[in-house]
PDB file of C-alpha atoms and ligand atoms in Angstrom:
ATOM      1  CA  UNK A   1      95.914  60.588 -69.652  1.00 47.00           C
ATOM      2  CA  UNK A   2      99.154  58.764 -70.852  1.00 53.00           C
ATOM      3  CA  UNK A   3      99.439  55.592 -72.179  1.00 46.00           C
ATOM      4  CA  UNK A   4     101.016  53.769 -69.964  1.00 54.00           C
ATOM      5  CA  UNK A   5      98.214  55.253 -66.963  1.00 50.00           C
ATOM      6  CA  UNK A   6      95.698  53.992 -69.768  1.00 45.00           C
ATOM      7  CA  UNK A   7      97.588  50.227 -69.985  1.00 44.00           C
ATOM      8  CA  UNK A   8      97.810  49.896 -66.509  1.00 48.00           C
ATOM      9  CA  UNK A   9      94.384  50.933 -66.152  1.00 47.00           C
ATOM     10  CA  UNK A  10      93.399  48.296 -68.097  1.00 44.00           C
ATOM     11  CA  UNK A  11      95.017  45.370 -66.978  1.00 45.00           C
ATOM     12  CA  UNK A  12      93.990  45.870 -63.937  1.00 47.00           C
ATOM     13  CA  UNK A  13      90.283  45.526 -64.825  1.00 43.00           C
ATOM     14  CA  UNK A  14      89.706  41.970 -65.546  1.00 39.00           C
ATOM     15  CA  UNK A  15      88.036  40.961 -69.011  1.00 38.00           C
ATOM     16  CA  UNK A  16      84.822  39.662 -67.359  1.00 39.00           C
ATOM     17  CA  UNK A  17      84.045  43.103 -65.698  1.00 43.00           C
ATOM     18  CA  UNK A  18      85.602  45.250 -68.531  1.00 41.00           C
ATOM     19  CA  UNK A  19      84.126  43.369 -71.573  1.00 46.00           C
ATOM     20  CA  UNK A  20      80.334  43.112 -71.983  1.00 46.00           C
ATOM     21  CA  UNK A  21      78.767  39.648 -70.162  1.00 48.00           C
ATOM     22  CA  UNK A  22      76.375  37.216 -72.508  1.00 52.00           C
ATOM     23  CA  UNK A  23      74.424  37.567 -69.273  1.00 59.00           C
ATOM     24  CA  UNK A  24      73.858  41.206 -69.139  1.00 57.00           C
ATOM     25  CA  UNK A  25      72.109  42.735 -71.878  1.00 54.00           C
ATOM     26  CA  UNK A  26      73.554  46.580 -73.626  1.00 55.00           C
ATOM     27  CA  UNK A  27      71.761  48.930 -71.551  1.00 59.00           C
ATOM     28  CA  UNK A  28      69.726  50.755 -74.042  1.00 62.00           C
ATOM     29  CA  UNK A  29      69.992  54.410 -74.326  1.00 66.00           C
ATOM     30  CA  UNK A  30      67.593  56.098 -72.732  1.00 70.00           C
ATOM     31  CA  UNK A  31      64.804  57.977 -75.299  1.00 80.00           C
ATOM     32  CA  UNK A  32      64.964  61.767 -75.644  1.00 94.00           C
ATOM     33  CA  UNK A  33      62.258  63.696 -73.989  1.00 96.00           C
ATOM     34  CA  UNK A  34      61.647  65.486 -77.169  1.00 97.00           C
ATOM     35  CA  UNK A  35      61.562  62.554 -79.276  1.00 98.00           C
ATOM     36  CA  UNK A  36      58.513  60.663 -77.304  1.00 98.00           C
ATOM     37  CA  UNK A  37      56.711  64.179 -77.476  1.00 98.00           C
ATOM     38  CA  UNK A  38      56.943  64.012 -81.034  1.00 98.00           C
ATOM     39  CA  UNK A  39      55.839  60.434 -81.021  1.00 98.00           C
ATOM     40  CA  UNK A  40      52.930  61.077 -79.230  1.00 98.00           C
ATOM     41  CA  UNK A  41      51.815  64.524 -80.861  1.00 98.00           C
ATOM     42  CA  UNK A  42      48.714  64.087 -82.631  1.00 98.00           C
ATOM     43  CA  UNK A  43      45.235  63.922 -82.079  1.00 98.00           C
ATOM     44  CA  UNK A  44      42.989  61.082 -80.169  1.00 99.00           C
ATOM     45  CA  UNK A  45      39.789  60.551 -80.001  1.00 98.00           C
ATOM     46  CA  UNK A  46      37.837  59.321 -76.955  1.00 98.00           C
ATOM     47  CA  UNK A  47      36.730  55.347 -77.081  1.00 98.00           C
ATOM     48  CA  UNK A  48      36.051  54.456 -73.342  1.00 98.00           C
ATOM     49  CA  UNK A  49      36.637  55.404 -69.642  1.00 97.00           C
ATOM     50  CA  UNK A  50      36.679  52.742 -66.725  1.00 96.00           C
ATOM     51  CA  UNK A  51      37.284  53.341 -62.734  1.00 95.00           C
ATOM     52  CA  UNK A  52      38.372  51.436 -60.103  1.00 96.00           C
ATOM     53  CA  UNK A  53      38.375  51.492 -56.190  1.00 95.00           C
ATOM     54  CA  UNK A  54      40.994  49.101 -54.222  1.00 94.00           C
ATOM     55  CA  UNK A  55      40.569  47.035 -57.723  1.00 93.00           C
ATOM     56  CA  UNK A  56      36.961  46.959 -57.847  1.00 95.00           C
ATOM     57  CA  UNK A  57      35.244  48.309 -61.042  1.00 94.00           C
ATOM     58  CA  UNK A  58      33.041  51.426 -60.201  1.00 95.00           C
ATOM     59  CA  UNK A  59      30.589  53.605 -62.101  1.00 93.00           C
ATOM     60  CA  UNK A  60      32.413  56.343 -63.730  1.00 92.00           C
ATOM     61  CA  UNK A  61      30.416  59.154 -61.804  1.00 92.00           C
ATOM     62  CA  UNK A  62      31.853  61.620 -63.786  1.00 95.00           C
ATOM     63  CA  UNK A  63      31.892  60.398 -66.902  1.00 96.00           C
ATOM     64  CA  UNK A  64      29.203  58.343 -67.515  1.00 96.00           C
ATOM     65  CA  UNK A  65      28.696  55.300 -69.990  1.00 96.00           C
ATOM     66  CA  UNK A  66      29.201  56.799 -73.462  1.00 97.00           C
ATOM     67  CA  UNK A  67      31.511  59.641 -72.394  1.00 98.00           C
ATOM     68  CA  UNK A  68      32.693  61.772 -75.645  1.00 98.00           C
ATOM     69  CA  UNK A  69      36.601  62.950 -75.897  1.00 98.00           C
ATOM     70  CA  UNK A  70      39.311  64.458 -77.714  1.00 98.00           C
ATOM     71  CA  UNK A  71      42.666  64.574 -76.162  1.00 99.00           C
ATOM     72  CA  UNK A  72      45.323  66.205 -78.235  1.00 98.00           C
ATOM     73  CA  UNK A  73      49.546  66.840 -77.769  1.00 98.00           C
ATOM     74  CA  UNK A  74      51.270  69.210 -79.752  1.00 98.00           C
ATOM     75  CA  UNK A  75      55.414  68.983 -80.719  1.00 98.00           C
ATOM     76  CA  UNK A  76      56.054  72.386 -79.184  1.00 98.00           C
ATOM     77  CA  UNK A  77      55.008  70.883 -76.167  1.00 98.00           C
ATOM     78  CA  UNK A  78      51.204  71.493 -75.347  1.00 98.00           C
ATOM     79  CA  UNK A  79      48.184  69.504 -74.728  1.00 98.00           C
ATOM     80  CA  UNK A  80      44.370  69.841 -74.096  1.00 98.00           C
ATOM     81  CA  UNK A  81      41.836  67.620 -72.785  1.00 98.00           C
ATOM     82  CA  UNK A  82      38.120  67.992 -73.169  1.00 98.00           C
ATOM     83  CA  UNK A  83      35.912  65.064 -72.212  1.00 98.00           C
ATOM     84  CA  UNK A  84      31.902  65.205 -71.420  1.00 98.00           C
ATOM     85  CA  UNK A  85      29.377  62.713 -70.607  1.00 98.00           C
ATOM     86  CA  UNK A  86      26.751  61.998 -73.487  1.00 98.00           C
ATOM     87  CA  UNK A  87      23.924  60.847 -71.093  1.00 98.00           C
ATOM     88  CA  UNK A  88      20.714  63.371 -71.306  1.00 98.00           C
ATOM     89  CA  UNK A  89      19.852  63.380 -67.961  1.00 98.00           C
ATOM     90  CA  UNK A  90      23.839  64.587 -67.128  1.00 98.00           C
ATOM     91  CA  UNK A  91      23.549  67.494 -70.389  1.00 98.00           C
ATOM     92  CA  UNK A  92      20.252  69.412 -69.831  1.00 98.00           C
ATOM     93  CA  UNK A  93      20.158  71.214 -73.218  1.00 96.00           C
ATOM     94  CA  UNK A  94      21.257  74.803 -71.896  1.00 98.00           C
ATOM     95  CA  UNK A  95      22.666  77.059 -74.629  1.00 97.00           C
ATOM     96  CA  UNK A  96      25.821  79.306 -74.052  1.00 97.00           C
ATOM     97  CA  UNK A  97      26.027  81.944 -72.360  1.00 98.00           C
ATOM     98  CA  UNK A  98      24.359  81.237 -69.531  1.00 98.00           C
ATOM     99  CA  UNK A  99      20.721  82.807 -69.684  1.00 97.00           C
ATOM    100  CA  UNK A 100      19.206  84.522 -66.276  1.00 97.00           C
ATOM    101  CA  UNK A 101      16.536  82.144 -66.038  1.00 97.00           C
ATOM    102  CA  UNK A 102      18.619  78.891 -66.765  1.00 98.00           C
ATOM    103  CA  UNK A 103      18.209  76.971 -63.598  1.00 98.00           C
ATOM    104  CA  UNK A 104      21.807  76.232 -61.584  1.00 98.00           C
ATOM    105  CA  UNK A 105      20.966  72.727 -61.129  1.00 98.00           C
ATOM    106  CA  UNK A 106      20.848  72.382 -64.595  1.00 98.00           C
ATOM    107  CA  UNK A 107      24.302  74.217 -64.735  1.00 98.00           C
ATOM    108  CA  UNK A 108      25.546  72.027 -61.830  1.00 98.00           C
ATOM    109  CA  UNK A 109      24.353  68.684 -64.312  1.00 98.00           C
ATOM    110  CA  UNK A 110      26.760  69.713 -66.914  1.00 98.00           C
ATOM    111  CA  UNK A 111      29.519  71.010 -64.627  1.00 98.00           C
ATOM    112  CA  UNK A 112      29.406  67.667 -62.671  1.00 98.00           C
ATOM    113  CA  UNK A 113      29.654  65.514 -65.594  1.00 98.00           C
ATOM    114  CA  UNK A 114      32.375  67.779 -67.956  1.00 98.00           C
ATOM    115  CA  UNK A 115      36.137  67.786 -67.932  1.00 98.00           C
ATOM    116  CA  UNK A 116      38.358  70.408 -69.733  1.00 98.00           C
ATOM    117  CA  UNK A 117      41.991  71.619 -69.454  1.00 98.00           C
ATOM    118  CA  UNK A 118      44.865  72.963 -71.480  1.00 98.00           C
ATOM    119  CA  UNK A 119      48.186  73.826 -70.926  1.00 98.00           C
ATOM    120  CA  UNK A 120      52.050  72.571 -71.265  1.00 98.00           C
ATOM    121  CA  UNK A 121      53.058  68.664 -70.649  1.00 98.00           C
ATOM    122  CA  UNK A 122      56.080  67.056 -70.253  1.00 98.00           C
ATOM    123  CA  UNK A 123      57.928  63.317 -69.693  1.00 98.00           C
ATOM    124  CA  UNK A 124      58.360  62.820 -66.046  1.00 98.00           C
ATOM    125  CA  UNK A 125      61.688  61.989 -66.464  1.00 97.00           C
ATOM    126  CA  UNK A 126      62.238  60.956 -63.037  1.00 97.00           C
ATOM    127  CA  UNK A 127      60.439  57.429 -64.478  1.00 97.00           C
ATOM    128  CA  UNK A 128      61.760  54.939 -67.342  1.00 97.00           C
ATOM    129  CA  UNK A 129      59.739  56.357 -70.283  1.00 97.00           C
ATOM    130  CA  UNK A 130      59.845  55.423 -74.315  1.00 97.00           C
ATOM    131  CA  UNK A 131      57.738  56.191 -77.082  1.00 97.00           C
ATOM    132  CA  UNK A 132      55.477  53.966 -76.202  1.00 98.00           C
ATOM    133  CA  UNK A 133      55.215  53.806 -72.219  1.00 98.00           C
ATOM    134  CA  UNK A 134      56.414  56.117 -69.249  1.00 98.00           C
ATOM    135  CA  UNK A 135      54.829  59.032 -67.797  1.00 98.00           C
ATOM    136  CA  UNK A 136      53.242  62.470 -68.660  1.00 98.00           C
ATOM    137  CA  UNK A 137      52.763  65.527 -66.603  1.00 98.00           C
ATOM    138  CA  UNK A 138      49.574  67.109 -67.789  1.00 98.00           C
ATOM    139  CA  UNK A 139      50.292  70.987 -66.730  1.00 98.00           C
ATOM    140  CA  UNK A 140      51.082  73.034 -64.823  1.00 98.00           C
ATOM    141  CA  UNK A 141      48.090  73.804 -66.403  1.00 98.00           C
ATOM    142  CA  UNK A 142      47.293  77.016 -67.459  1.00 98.00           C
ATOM    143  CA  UNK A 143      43.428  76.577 -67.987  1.00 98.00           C
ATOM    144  CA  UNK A 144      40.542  74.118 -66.480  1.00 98.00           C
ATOM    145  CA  UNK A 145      37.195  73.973 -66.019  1.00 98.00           C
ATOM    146  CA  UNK A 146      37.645  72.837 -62.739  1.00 98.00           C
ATOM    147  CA  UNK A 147      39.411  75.909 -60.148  1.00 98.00           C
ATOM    148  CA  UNK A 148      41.814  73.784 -58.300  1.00 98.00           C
ATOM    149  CA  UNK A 149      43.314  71.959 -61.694  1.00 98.00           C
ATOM    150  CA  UNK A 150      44.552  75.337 -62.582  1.00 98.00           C
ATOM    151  CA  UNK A 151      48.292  75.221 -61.947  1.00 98.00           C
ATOM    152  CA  UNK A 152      48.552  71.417 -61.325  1.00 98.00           C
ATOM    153  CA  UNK A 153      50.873  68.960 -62.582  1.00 98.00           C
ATOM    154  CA  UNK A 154      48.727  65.665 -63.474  1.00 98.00           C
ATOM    155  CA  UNK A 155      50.304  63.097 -63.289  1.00 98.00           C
ATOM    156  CA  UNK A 156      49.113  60.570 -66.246  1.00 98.00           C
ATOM    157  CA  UNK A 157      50.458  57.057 -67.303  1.00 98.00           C
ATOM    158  CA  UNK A 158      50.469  56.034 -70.766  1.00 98.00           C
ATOM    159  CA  UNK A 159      50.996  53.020 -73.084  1.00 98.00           C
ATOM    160  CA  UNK A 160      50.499  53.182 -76.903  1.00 98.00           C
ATOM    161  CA  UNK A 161      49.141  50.145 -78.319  1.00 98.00           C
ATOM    162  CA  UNK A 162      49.351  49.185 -81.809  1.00 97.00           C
ATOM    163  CA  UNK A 163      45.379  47.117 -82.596  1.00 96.00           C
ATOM    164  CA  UNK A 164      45.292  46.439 -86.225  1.00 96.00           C
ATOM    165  CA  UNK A 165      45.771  49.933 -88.275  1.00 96.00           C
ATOM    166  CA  UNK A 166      44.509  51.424 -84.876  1.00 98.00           C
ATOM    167  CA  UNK A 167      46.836  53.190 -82.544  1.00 98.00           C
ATOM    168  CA  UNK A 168      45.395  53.475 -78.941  1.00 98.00           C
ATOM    169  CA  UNK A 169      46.797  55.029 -76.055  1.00 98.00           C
ATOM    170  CA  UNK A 170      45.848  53.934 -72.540  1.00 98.00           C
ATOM    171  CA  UNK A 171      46.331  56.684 -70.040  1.00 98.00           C
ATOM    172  CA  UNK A 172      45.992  55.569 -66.371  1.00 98.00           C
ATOM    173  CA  UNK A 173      46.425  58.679 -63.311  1.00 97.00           C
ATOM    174  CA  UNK A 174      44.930  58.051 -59.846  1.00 95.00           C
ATOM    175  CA  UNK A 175      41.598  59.913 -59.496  1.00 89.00           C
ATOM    176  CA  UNK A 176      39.107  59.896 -56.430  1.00 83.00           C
ATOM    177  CA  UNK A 177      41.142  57.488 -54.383  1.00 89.00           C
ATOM    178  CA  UNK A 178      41.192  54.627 -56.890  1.00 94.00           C
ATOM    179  CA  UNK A 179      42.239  54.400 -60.594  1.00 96.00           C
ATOM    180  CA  UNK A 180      40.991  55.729 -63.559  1.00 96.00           C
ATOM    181  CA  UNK A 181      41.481  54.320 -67.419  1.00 97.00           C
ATOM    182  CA  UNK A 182      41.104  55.692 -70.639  1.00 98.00           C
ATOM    183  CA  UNK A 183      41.750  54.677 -73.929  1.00 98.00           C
ATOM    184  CA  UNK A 184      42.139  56.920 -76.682  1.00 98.00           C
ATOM    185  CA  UNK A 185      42.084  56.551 -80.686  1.00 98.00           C
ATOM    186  CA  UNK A 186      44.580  58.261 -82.398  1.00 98.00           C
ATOM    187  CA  UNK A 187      43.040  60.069 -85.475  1.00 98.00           C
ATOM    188  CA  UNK A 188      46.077  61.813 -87.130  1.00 96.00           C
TER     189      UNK A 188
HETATM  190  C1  NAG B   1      38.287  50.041 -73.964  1.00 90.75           C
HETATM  191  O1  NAG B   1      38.810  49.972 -75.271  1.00 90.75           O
HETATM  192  C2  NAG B   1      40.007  49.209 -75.356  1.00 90.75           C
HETATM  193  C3  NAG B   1      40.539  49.351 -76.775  1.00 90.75           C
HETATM  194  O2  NAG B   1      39.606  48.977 -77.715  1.00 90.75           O
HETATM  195  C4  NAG B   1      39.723  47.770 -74.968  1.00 90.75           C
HETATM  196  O3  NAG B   1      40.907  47.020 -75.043  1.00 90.75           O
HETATM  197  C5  NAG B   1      39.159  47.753 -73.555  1.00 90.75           C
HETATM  198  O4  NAG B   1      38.788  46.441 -73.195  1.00 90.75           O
HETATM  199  C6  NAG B   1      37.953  48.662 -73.445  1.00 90.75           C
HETATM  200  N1  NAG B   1      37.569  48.775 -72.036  1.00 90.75           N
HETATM  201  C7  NAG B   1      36.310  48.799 -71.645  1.00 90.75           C
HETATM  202  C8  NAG B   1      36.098  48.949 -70.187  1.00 90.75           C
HETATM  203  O5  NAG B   1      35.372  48.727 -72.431  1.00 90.75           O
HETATM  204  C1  NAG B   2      18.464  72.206 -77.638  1.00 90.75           C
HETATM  205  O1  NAG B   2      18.627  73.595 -77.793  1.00 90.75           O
HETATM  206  C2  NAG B   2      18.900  73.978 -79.120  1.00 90.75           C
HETATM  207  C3  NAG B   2      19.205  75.480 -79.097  1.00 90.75           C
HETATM  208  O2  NAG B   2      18.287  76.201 -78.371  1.00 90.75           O
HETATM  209  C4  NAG B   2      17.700  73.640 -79.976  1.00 90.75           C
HETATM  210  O3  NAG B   2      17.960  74.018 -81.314  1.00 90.75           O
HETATM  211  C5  NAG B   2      17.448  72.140 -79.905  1.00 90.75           C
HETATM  212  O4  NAG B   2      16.286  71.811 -80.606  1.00 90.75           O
HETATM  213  C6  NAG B   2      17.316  71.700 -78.462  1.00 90.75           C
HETATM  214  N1  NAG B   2      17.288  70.231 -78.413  1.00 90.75           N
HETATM  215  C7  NAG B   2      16.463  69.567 -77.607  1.00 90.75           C
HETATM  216  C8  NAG B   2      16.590  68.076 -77.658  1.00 90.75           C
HETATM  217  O5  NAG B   2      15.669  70.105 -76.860  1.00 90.75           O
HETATM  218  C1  NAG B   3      14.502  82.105 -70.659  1.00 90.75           C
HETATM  219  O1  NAG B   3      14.517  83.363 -71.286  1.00 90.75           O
HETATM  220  C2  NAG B   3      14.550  83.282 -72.722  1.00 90.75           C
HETATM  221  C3  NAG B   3      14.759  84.673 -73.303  1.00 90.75           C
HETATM  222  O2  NAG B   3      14.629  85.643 -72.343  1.00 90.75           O
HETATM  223  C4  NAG B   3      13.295  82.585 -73.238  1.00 90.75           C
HETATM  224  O3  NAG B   3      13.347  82.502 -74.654  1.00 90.75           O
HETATM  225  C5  NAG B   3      13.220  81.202 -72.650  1.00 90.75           C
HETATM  226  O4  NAG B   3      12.035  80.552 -73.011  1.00 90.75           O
HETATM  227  C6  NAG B   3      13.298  81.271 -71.114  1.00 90.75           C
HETATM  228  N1  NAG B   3      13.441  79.914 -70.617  1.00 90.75           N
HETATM  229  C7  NAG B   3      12.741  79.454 -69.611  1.00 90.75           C
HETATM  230  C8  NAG B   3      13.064  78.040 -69.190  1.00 90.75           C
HETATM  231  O5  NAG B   3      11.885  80.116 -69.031  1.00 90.75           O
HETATM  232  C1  NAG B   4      59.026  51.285 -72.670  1.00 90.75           C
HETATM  233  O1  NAG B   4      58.851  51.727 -71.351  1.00 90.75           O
HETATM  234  C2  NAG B   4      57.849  51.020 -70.633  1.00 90.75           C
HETATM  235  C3  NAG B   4      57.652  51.733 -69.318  1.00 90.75           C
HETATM  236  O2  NAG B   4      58.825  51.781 -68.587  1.00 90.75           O
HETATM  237  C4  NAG B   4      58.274  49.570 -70.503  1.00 90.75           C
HETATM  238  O3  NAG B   4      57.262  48.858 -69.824  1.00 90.75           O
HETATM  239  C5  NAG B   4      58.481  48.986 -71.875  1.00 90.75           C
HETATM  240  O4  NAG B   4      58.997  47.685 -71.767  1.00 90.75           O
HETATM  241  C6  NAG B   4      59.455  49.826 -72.699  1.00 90.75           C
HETATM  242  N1  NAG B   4      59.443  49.361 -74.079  1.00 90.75           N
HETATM  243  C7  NAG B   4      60.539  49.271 -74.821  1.00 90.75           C
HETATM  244  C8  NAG B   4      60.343  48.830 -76.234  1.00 90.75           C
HETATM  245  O5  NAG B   4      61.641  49.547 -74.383  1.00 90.75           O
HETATM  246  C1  NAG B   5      51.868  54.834 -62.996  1.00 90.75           C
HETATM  247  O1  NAG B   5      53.158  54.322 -63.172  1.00 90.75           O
HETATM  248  C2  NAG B   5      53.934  54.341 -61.996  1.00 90.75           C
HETATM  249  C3  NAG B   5      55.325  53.894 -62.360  1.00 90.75           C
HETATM  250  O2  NAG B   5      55.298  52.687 -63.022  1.00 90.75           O
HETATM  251  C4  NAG B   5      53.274  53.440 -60.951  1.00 90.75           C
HETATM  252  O3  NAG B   5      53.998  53.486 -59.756  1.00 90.75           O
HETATM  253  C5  NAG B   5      51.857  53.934 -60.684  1.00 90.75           C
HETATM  254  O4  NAG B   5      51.185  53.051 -59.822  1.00 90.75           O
HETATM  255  C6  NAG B   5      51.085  54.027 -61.986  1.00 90.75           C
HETATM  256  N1  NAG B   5      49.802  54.667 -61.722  1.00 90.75           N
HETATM  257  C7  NAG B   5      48.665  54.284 -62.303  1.00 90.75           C
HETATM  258  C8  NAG B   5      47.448  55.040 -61.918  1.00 90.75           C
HETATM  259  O5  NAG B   5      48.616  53.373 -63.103  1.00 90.75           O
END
């Protein structure tokens, strides 16, 4: 471009819509994908689980009360999620594998009341997201405990919180018609 196209150019713009307003803050840039993976890479710990149904607090079925976790995200990209329910009556004490004479509704307990999956995750980037809130796509997951997980894309909110030396991540996703929370402890 000339100079003269550039001049023009530029005098035709007026100085309120070509120079930055008081009004309008910079927009900021928006954060690399790979930058909030590495911000979130680590591993968390489970510390509670809470559901909800059109806002109401429900029993996490699932889960239980004292529901045991770890979550973890790697830099190059992958993540795994095993959670269980501590109750006794939801973890008959079966041993692995699976013995002949092990009873199937003891099996069905522990399958009821377990959660595990592994495979790639990503920033939906479709979404504002930053290091410390946007959201993740669990998947498409290449392994899960339960058959019609494998493959998915789960969708999962998240919010890092800073409490004290404590950093805790909330993940939110949709679950069973209603909501589902958990908050995780990050341990390294
Ligand atoms: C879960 O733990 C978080 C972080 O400590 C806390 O803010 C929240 O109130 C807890 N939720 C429940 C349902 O206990
Ligand atoms: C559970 O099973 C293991 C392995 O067979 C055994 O060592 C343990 O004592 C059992 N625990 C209970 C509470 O029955
Ligand atoms: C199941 O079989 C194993 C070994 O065959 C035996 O040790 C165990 O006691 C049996 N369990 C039950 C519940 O019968
Ligand atoms: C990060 O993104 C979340 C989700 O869009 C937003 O609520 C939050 O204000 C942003 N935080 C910063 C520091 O930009
Ligand atoms: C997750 O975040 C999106 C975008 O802000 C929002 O529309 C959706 O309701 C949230 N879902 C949950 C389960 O919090």
């Amino acid at each position: 471009m000339h100079l003269h196209t550039i001049l023009a150019a530029l005098a035709s713009a007026s100085l309120t819509t070509a120079l930055p307003s008081a009004n309008t803050p910079p927009r900021s840039k928006p954060v690399k994908t790979q930058d909030i993976i590495n911000a979130l890479a680590g591993t968390y710990t489970l510390v509670n689980t809470s559901s909800t149904l059109n806002n109401v607090p429900v029993p996490d079925a699932a889960y239980g009360e004292a529901p045991v976790g770890i979550l973890t995200y790697s830099k190059s990209g992958y993540m795994s999620a095993t959670i269980v329910a501590t109750e006794p009556a939801f973890r008959p004490n079966l041993t692995f594998p699976y013995q002949e004479n092990d009873s199937d509704a003891d099996w069905a307990l522990i399958g009821k009341h377990s959660l595990g999956y592994a495979g790639p995750f990503s920033v939906n980037e479709a979404l504002p997201a930053n290091k410390t809130g946007g959201q993740l796509f669990h998947g498409p997951l290449v392994v899960a405990n339960v058959p019609t997980w494998v493959g998915t894309q789960q969708k999962r909110n998240y919010t890092v919180i800073k409490e004290g030396r404590d950093t805790l991540l909330r993940i939110g996703s949709e679950r069973g018609g209603g909501i589902g929370v958990l908050w995780w402890k990050r341990v390294d």
